[in-house]
GROMACS .gro file of C-alpha atoms in nm:
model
  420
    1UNK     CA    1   7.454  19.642  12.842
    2UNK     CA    2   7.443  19.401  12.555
    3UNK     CA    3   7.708  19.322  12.343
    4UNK     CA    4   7.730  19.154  12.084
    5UNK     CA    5   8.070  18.978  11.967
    6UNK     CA    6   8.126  18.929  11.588
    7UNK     CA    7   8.400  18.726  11.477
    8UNK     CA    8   8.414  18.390  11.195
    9UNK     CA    9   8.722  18.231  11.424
   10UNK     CA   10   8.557  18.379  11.754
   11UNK     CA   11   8.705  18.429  12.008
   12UNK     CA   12   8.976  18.528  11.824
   13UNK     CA   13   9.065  18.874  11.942
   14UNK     CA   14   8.774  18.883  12.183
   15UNK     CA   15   8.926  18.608  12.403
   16UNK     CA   16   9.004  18.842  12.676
   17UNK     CA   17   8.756  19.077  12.627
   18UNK     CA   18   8.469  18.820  12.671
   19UNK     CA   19   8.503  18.761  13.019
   20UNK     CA   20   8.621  19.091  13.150
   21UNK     CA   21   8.254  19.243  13.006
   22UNK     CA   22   8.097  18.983  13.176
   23UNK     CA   23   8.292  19.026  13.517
   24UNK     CA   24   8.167  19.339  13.485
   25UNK     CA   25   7.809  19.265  13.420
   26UNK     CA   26   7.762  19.304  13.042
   27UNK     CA   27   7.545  19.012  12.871
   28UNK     CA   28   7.733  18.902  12.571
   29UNK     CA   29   7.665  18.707  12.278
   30UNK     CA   30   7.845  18.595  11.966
   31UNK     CA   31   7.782  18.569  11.611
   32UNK     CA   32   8.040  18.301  11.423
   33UNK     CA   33   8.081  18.117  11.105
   34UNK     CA   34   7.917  17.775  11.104
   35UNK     CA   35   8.225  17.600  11.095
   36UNK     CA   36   8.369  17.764  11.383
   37UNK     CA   37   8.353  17.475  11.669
   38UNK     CA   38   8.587  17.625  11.926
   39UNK     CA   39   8.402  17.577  12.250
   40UNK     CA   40   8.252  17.914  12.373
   41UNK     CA   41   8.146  18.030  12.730
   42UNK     CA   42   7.874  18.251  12.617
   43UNK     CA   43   7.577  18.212  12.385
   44UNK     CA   44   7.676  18.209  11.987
   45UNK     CA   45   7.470  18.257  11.682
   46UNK     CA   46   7.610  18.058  11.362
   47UNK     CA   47   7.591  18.208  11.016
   48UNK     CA   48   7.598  17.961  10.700
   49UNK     CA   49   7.816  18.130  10.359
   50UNK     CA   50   7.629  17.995  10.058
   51UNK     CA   51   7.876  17.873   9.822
   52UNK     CA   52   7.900  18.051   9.486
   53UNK     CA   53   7.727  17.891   9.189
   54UNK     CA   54   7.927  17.768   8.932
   55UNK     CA   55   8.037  17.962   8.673
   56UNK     CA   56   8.273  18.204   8.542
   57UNK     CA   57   8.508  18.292   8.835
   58UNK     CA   58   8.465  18.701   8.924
   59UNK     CA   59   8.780  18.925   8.791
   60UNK     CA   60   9.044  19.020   9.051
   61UNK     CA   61   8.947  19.304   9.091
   62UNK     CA   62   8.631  19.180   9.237
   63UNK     CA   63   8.670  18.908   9.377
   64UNK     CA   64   8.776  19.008   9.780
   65UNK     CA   65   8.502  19.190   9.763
   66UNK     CA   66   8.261  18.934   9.651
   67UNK     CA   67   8.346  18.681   9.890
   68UNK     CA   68   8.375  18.963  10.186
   69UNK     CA   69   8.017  19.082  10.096
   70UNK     CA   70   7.856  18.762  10.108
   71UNK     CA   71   7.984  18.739  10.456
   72UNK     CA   72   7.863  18.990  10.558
   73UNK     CA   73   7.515  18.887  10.386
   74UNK     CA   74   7.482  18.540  10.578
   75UNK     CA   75   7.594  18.759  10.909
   76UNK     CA   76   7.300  19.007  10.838
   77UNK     CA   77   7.075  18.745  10.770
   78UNK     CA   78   7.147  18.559  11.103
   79UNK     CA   79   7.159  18.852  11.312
   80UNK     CA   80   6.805  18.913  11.132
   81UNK     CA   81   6.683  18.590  11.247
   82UNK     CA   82   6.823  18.649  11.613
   83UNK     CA   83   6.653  18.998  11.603
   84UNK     CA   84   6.299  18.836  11.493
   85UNK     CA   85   6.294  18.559  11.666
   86UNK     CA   86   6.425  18.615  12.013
   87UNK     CA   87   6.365  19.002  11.999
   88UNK     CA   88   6.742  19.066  12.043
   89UNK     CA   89   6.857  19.399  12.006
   90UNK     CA   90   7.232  19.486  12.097
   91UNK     CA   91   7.390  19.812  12.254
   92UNK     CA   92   7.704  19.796  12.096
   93UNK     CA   93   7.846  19.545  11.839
   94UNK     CA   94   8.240  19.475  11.793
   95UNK     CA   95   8.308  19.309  11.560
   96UNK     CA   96   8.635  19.199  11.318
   97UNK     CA   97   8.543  19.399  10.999
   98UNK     CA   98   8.856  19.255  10.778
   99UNK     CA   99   8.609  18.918  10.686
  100UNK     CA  100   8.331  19.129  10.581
  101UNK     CA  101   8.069  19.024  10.900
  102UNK     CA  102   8.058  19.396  10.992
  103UNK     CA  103   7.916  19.516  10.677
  104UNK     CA  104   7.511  19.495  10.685
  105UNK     CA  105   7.493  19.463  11.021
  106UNK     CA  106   7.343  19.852  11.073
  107UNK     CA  107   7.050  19.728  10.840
  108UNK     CA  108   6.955  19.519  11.146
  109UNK     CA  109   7.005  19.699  11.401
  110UNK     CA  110   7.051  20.076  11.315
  111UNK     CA  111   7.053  20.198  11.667
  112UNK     CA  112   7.322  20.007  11.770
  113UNK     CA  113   7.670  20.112  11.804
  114UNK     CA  114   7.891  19.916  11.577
  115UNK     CA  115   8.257  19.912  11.688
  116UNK     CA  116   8.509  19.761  11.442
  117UNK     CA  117   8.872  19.581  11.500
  118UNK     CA  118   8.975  19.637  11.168
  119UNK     CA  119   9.324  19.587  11.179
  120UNK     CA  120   9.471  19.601  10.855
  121UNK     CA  121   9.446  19.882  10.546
  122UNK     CA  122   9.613  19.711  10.168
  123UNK     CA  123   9.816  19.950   9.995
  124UNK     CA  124   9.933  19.913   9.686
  125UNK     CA  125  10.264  20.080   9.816
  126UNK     CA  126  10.485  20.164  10.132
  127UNK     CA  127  10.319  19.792  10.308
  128UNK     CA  128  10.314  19.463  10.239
  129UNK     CA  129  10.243  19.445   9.885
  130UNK     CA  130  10.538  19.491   9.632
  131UNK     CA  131  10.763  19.472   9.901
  132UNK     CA  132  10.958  19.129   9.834
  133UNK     CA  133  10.955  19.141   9.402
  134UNK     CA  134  11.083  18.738   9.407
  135UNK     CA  135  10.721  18.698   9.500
  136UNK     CA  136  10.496  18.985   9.356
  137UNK     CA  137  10.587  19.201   9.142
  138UNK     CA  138  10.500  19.555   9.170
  139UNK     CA  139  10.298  19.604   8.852
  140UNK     CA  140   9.987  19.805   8.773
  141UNK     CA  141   9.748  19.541   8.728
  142UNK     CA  142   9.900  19.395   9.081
  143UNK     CA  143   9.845  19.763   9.252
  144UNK     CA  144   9.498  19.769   9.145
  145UNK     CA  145   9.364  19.437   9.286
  146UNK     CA  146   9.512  19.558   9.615
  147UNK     CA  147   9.326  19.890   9.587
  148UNK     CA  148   9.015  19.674   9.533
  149UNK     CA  149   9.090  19.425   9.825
  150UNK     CA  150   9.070  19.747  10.073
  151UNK     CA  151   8.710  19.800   9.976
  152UNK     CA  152   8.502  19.620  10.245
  153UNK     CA  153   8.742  19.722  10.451
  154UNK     CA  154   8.694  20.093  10.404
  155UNK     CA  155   8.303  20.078  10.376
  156UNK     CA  156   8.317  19.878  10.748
  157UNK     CA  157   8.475  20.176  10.814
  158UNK     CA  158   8.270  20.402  10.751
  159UNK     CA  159   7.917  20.279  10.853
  160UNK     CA  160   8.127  20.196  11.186
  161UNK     CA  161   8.132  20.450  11.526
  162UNK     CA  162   8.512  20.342  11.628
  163UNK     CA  163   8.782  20.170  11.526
  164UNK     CA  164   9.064  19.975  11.718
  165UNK     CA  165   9.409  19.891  11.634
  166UNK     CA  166   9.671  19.660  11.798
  167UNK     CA  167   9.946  19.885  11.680
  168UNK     CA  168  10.017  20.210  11.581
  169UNK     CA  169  10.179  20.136  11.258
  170UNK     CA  170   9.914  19.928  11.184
  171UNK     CA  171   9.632  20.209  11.212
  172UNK     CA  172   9.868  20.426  10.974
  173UNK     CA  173   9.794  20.192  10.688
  174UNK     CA  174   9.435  20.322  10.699
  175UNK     CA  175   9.395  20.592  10.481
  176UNK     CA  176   9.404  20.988  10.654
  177UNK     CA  177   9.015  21.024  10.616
  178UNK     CA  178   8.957  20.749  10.844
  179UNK     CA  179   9.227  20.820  11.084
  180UNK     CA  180   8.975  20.979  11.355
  181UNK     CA  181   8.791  20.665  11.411
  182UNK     CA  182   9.069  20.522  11.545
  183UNK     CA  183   9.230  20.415  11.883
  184UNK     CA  184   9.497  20.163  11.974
  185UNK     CA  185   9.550  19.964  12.255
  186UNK     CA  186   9.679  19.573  12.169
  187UNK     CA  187   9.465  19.276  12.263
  188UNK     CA  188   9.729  19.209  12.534
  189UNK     CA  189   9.956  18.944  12.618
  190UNK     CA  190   9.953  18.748  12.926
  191UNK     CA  191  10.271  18.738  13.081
  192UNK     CA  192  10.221  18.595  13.438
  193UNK     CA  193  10.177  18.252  13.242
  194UNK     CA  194  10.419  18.330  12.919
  195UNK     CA  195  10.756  18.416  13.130
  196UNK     CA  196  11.072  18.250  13.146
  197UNK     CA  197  11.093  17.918  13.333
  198UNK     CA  198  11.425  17.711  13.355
  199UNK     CA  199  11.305  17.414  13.409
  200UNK     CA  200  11.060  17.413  13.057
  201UNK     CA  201  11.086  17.100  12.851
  202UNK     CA  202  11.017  17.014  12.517
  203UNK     CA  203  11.024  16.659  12.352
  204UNK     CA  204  10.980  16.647  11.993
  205UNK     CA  205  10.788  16.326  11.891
  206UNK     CA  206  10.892  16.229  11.617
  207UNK     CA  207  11.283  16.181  11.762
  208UNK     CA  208  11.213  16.167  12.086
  209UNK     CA  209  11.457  16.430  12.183
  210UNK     CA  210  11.411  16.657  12.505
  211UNK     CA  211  11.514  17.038  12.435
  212UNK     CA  212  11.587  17.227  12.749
  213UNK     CA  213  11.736  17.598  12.858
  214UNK     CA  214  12.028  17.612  12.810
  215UNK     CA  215  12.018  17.355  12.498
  216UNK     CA  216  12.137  17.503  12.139
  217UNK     CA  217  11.800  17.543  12.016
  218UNK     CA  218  11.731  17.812  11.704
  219UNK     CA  219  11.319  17.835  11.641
  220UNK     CA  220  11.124  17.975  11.393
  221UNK     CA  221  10.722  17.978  11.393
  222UNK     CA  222  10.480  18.028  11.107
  223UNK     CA  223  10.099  17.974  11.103
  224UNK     CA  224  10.197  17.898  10.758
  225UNK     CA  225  10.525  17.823  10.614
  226UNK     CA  226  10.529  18.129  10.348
  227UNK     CA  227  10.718  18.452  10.248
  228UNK     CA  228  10.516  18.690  10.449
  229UNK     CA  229  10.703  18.595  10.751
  230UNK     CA  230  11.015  18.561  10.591
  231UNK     CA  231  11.030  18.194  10.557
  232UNK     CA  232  11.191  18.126  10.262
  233UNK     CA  233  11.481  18.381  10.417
  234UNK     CA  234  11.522  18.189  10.682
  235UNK     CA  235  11.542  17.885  10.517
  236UNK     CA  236  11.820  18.012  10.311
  237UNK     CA  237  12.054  18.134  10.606
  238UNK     CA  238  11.990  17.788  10.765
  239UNK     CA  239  12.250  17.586  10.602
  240UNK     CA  240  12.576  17.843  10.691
  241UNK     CA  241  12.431  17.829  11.063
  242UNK     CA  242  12.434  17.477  11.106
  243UNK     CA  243  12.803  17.392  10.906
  244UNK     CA  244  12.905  17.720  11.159
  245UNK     CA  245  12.714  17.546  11.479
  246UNK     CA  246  12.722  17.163  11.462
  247UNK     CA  247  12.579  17.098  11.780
  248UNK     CA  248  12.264  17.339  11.693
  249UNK     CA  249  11.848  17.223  11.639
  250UNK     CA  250  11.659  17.409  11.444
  251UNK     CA  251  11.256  17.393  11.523
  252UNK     CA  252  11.010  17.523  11.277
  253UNK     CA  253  10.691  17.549  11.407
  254UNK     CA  254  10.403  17.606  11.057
  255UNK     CA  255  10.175  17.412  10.881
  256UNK     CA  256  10.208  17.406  10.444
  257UNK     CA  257   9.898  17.612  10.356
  258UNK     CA  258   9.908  17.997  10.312
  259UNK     CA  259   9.781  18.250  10.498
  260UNK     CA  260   9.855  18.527  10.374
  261UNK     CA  261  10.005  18.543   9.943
  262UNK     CA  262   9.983  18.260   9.729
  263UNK     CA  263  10.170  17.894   9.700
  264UNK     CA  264  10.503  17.910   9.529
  265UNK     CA  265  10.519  17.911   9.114
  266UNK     CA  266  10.566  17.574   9.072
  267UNK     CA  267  10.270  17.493   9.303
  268UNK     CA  268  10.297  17.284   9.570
  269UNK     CA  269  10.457  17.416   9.963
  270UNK     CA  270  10.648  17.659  10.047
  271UNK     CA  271  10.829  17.422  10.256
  272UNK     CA  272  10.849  17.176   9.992
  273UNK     CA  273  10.979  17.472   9.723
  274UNK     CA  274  11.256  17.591   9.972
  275UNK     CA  275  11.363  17.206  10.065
  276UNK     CA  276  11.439  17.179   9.688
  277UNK     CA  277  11.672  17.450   9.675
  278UNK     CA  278  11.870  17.426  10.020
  279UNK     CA  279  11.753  17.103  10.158
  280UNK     CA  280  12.036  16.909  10.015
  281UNK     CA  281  12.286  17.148  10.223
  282UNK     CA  282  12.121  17.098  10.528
  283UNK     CA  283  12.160  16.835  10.787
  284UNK     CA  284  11.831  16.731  10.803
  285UNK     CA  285  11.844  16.533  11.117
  286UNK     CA  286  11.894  16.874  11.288
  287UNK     CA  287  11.594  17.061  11.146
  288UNK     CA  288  11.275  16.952  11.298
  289UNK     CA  289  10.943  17.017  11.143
  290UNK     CA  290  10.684  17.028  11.395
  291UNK     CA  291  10.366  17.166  11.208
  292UNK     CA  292  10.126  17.331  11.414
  293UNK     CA  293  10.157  17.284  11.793
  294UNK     CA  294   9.915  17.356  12.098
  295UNK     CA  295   9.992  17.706  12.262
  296UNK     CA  296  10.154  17.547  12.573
  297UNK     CA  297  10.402  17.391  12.350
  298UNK     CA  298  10.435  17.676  12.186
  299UNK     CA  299  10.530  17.868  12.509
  300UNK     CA  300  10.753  17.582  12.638
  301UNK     CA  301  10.969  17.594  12.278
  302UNK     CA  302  11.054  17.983  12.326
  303UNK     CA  303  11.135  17.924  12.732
  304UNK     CA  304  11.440  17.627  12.608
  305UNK     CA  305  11.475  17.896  12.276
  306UNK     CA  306  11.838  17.982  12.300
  307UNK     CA  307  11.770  18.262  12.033
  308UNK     CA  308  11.404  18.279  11.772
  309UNK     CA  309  11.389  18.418  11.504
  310UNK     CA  310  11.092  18.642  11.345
  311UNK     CA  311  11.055  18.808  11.029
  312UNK     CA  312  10.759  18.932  10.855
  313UNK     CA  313  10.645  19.193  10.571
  314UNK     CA  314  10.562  19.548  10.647
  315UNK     CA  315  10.200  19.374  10.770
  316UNK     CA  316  10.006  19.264  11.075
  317UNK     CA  317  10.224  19.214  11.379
  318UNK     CA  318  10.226  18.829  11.490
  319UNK     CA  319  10.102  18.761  11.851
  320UNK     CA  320  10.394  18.523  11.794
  321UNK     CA  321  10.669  18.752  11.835
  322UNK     CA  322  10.519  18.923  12.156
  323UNK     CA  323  10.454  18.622  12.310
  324UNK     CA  324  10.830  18.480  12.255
  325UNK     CA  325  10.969  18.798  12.434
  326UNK     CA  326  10.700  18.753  12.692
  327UNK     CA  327  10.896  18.382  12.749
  328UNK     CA  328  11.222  18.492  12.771
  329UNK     CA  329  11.336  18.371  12.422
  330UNK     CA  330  11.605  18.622  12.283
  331UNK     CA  331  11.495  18.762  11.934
  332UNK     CA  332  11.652  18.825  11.657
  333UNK     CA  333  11.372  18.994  11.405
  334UNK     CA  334  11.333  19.171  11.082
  335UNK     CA  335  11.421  19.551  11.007
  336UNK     CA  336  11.078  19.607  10.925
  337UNK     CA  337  10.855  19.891  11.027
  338UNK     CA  338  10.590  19.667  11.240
  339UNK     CA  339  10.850  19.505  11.452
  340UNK     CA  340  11.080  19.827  11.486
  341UNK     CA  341  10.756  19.938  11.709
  342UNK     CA  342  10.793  19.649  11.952
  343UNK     CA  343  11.198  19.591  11.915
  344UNK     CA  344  11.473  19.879  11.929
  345UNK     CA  345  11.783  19.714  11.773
  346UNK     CA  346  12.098  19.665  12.032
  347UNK     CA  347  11.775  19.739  12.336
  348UNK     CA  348  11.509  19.457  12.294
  349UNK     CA  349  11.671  19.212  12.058
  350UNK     CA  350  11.913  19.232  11.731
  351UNK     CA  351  11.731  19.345  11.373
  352UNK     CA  352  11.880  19.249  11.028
  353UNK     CA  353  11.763  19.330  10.729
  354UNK     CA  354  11.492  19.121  10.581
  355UNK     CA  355  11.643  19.003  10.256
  356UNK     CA  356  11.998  19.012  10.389
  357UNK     CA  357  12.061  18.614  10.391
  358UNK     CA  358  12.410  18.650  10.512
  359UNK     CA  359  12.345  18.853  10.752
  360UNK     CA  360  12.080  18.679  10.919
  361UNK     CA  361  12.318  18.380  10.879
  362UNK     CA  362  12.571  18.584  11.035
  363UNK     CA  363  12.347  18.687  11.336
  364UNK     CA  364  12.203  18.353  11.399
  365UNK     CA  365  12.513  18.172  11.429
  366UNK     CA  366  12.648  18.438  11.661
  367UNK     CA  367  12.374  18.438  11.917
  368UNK     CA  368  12.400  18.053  11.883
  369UNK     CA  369  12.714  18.097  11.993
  370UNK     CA  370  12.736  18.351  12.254
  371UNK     CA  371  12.416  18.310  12.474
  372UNK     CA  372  12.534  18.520  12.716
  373UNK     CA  373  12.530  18.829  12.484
  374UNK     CA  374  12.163  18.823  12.416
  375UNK     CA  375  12.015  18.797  12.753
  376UNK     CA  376  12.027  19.132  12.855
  377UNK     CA  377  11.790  19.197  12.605
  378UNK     CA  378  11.548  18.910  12.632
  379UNK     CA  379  11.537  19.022  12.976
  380UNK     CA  380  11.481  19.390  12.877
  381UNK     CA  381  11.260  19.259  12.593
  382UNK     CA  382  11.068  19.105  12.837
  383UNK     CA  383  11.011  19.410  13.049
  384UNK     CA  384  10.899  19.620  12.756
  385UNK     CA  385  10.641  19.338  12.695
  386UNK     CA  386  10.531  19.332  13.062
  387UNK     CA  387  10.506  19.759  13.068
  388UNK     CA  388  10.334  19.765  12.707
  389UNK     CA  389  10.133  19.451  12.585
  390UNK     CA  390  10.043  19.305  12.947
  391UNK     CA  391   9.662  19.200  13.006
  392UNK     CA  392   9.671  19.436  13.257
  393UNK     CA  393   9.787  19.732  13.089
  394UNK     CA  394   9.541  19.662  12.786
  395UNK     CA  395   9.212  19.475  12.854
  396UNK     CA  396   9.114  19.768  13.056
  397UNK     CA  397   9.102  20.004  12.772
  398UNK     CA  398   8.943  19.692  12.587
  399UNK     CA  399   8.723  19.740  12.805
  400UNK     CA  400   8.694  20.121  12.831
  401UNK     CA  401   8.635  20.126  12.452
  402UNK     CA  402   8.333  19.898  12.456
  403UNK     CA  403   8.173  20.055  12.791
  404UNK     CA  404   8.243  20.466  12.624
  405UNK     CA  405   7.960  20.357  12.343
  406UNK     CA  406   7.723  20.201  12.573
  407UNK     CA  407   7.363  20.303  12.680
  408UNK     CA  408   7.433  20.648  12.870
  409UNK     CA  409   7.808  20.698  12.760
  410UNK     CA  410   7.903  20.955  12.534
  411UNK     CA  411   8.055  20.757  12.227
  412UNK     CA  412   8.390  20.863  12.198
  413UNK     CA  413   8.376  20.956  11.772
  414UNK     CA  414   8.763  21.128  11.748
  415UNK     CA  415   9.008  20.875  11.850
  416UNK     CA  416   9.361  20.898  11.830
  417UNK     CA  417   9.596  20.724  11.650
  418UNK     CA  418   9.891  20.784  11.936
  419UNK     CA  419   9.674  20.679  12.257
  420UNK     CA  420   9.702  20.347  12.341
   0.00000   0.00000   0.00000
């Protein structure tokens, strides 16, 4: 059958997914954001966002929406041009609907089934938002704009024929109406390349030092340096650790921008806010900011990890965190409701309460100091990782989802929130 991929950052999720459908004999295409130039095994059709004309800037309220919507416009207008042109008409789309691409794309092609990886509901309680007050507060006017941010999100929704999830707490943030569209299965993780491996090596450029197993190594790893992941906790537990552990190196993997929230009040970095209020108890020669890194390096940092930590919002689950179990690296992780799916505390790794500074600082300089007491876990972490989240546990119901709403397969309309 024909599928078409839909994604601005494609692969993205699909990277798997690609060339399993086409091992299996599925012609698949992509449709991408101009300024995507990640090289792709499989033909791609670009779609150009005009840029709003100047003006007054769009109230809160509507501005996700805006921007989401004319997304999905330049999407529908490319996949109209792809339609007329070369008389392409897909079987099934799947596309990320959380960037808006998703929305217009039944005006095209009607017949099609549209499949949707939406994988994220805003609340304006019981999730992400209001949940650290030092950075939003939880006021009306701030629990409206998150009701309006869900909008393109629920329409995708509901012009859609399925939904799938990574993780089940992730598909409860979608409201009950919705629920039935859903399955879950996570993209997968592959851990016959991302396992432990003694004799891993890291040197870190700009010193020139070579970490190693066995090494007292602490990491931390952001796509962004910001709150959502718990940053600016972590930055603030640092400087008891290393006075506690004088022999310890700290590596923070995360570029400056934000992802996810906004920059700090003063403007500027989070990395440059939280340097001005701890960096001058730090020993700064131990703390190595490495920005962004390739994914091998990534991998090699947690295989010499002695412990990583992770912390995040009630939000999206990083690939991150599955990944560093996957290697080997013990975990110590926030008590928050998307990681207590992936880690029982005392089983899998050790959870501490998000804002609890000391604590972490407590925890951290423990594990530091008594490797031996975490590796059970990481090795039991490991397993769970390997039973759950491997590429061969999950691309096959990948693929199983895509192939059920094919030509000749009975779409499968009630999914369930608990398979996967």
């Amino acid at each position: 059958m024909k599928v078409l991929l839909v994604h601005q950052n494609l692969p993205g999720q699909f990277l798997h997914l690609v060339p399993a459908l086409q091992a299996r004999g599925h012609d698949c295409r992509g449709l991408t954001a101009a300024g995507n130039r990640r090289p792709l095994a499989f033909p791609v059709t670009r779609y150009t966002q005009a840029t709003p004309p100047p003006g007054a800037a769009p109230s809160p309220v509507a501005k996700t929406y805006g921007t989401m919507a004319d997304r999905g416009v330049a999407a529908a207008r490319a996949a109209a041009r792809l339609r007329d042109r070369e008389g392409y008409h897909p079987d099934v789309i799947f596309g990320h609907s959380g960037w808006g691409e998703t929305l217009f794309l039944k005006e095209v092609w009607p017949q099609a089934k549209l499949l949707v990886y939406p994988e994220f509901y805003y609340n304006s309680t019981g999730f992400d938002t209001g949940f650290d007050p030092e950075v939003t507060s939880p006021t009306l006017d701030n629990a409206i704009v998150t009701r309006a941010r869900a909008a393109h999100l629920g329409q995708a929704m509901l012009h859609a024929d399925a939904a799938l999830l990574p993780t089940r707490w992730q598909a409860s943030s979608f409201p009950a109406v919705l629920q039935g569209l859903i399955e879950v299965a996570h993209e997968g993780i592959d851990t016959a390349r991302i396992r432990p491996d003694p004799a891993a090596s890291v040197t870190l450029q700009a010193s020139g030092l070579v970490l190693r197993p066995g090494d007292e190594v602490l990491t931390f790893v952001n796509r962004n340096l910001e709150p959502y992941r718990g940053f600016h906790i972590f930055m603030r537990a640092l400087p008891a650790v290393l006075q506690t552990r004088p022999q310890a190196r700290v590596v923070i993997v995360g570029a400056e921008g934000v992802s996810y929230g906004g920059p700090p009040p003063g403007g500027g970095s989070w990395k440059q806010a939280l340097l001005a209020e701890v960096g001058a108890q730090l020993d700064l020669s131990r703390v190595h900011f490495v920005g962004q890194v390739p994914h091998n390096i990534f991998v090699a940092l947690m295989q010499v990890s002695r412990v990583h930590a992770y912390l995040t919002y009630p939000f999206v689950l990083s690939w991150s965190l599955l990944e560093a179990m996957a290697a080997g690296a013990p975990v110590i992780a926030s008590r928050t409701p998307p990681v207590q799916e992936v880690i029982e505390d005392g089983v899998h790794g050790r959870l501490v309460d998000f804002f609890d500074v000391p604590g972490w600082s407590a925890a951290l300089t423990e594990a530091l100091a008594n490797p031996a007491a975490l590796r059970p876990l990481a090795q039991v972490a490991r397993e769970r990782v390997v039973e759950r989240y491997d590429l061969a546990v999950c691309l096959p119901k990948w693929v199983g989802f895509v192939e059920r709403h094919g030509p000749g397969a009975e779409g499968a309309s009630a999914g369930s929130v608990a398979s996967g």
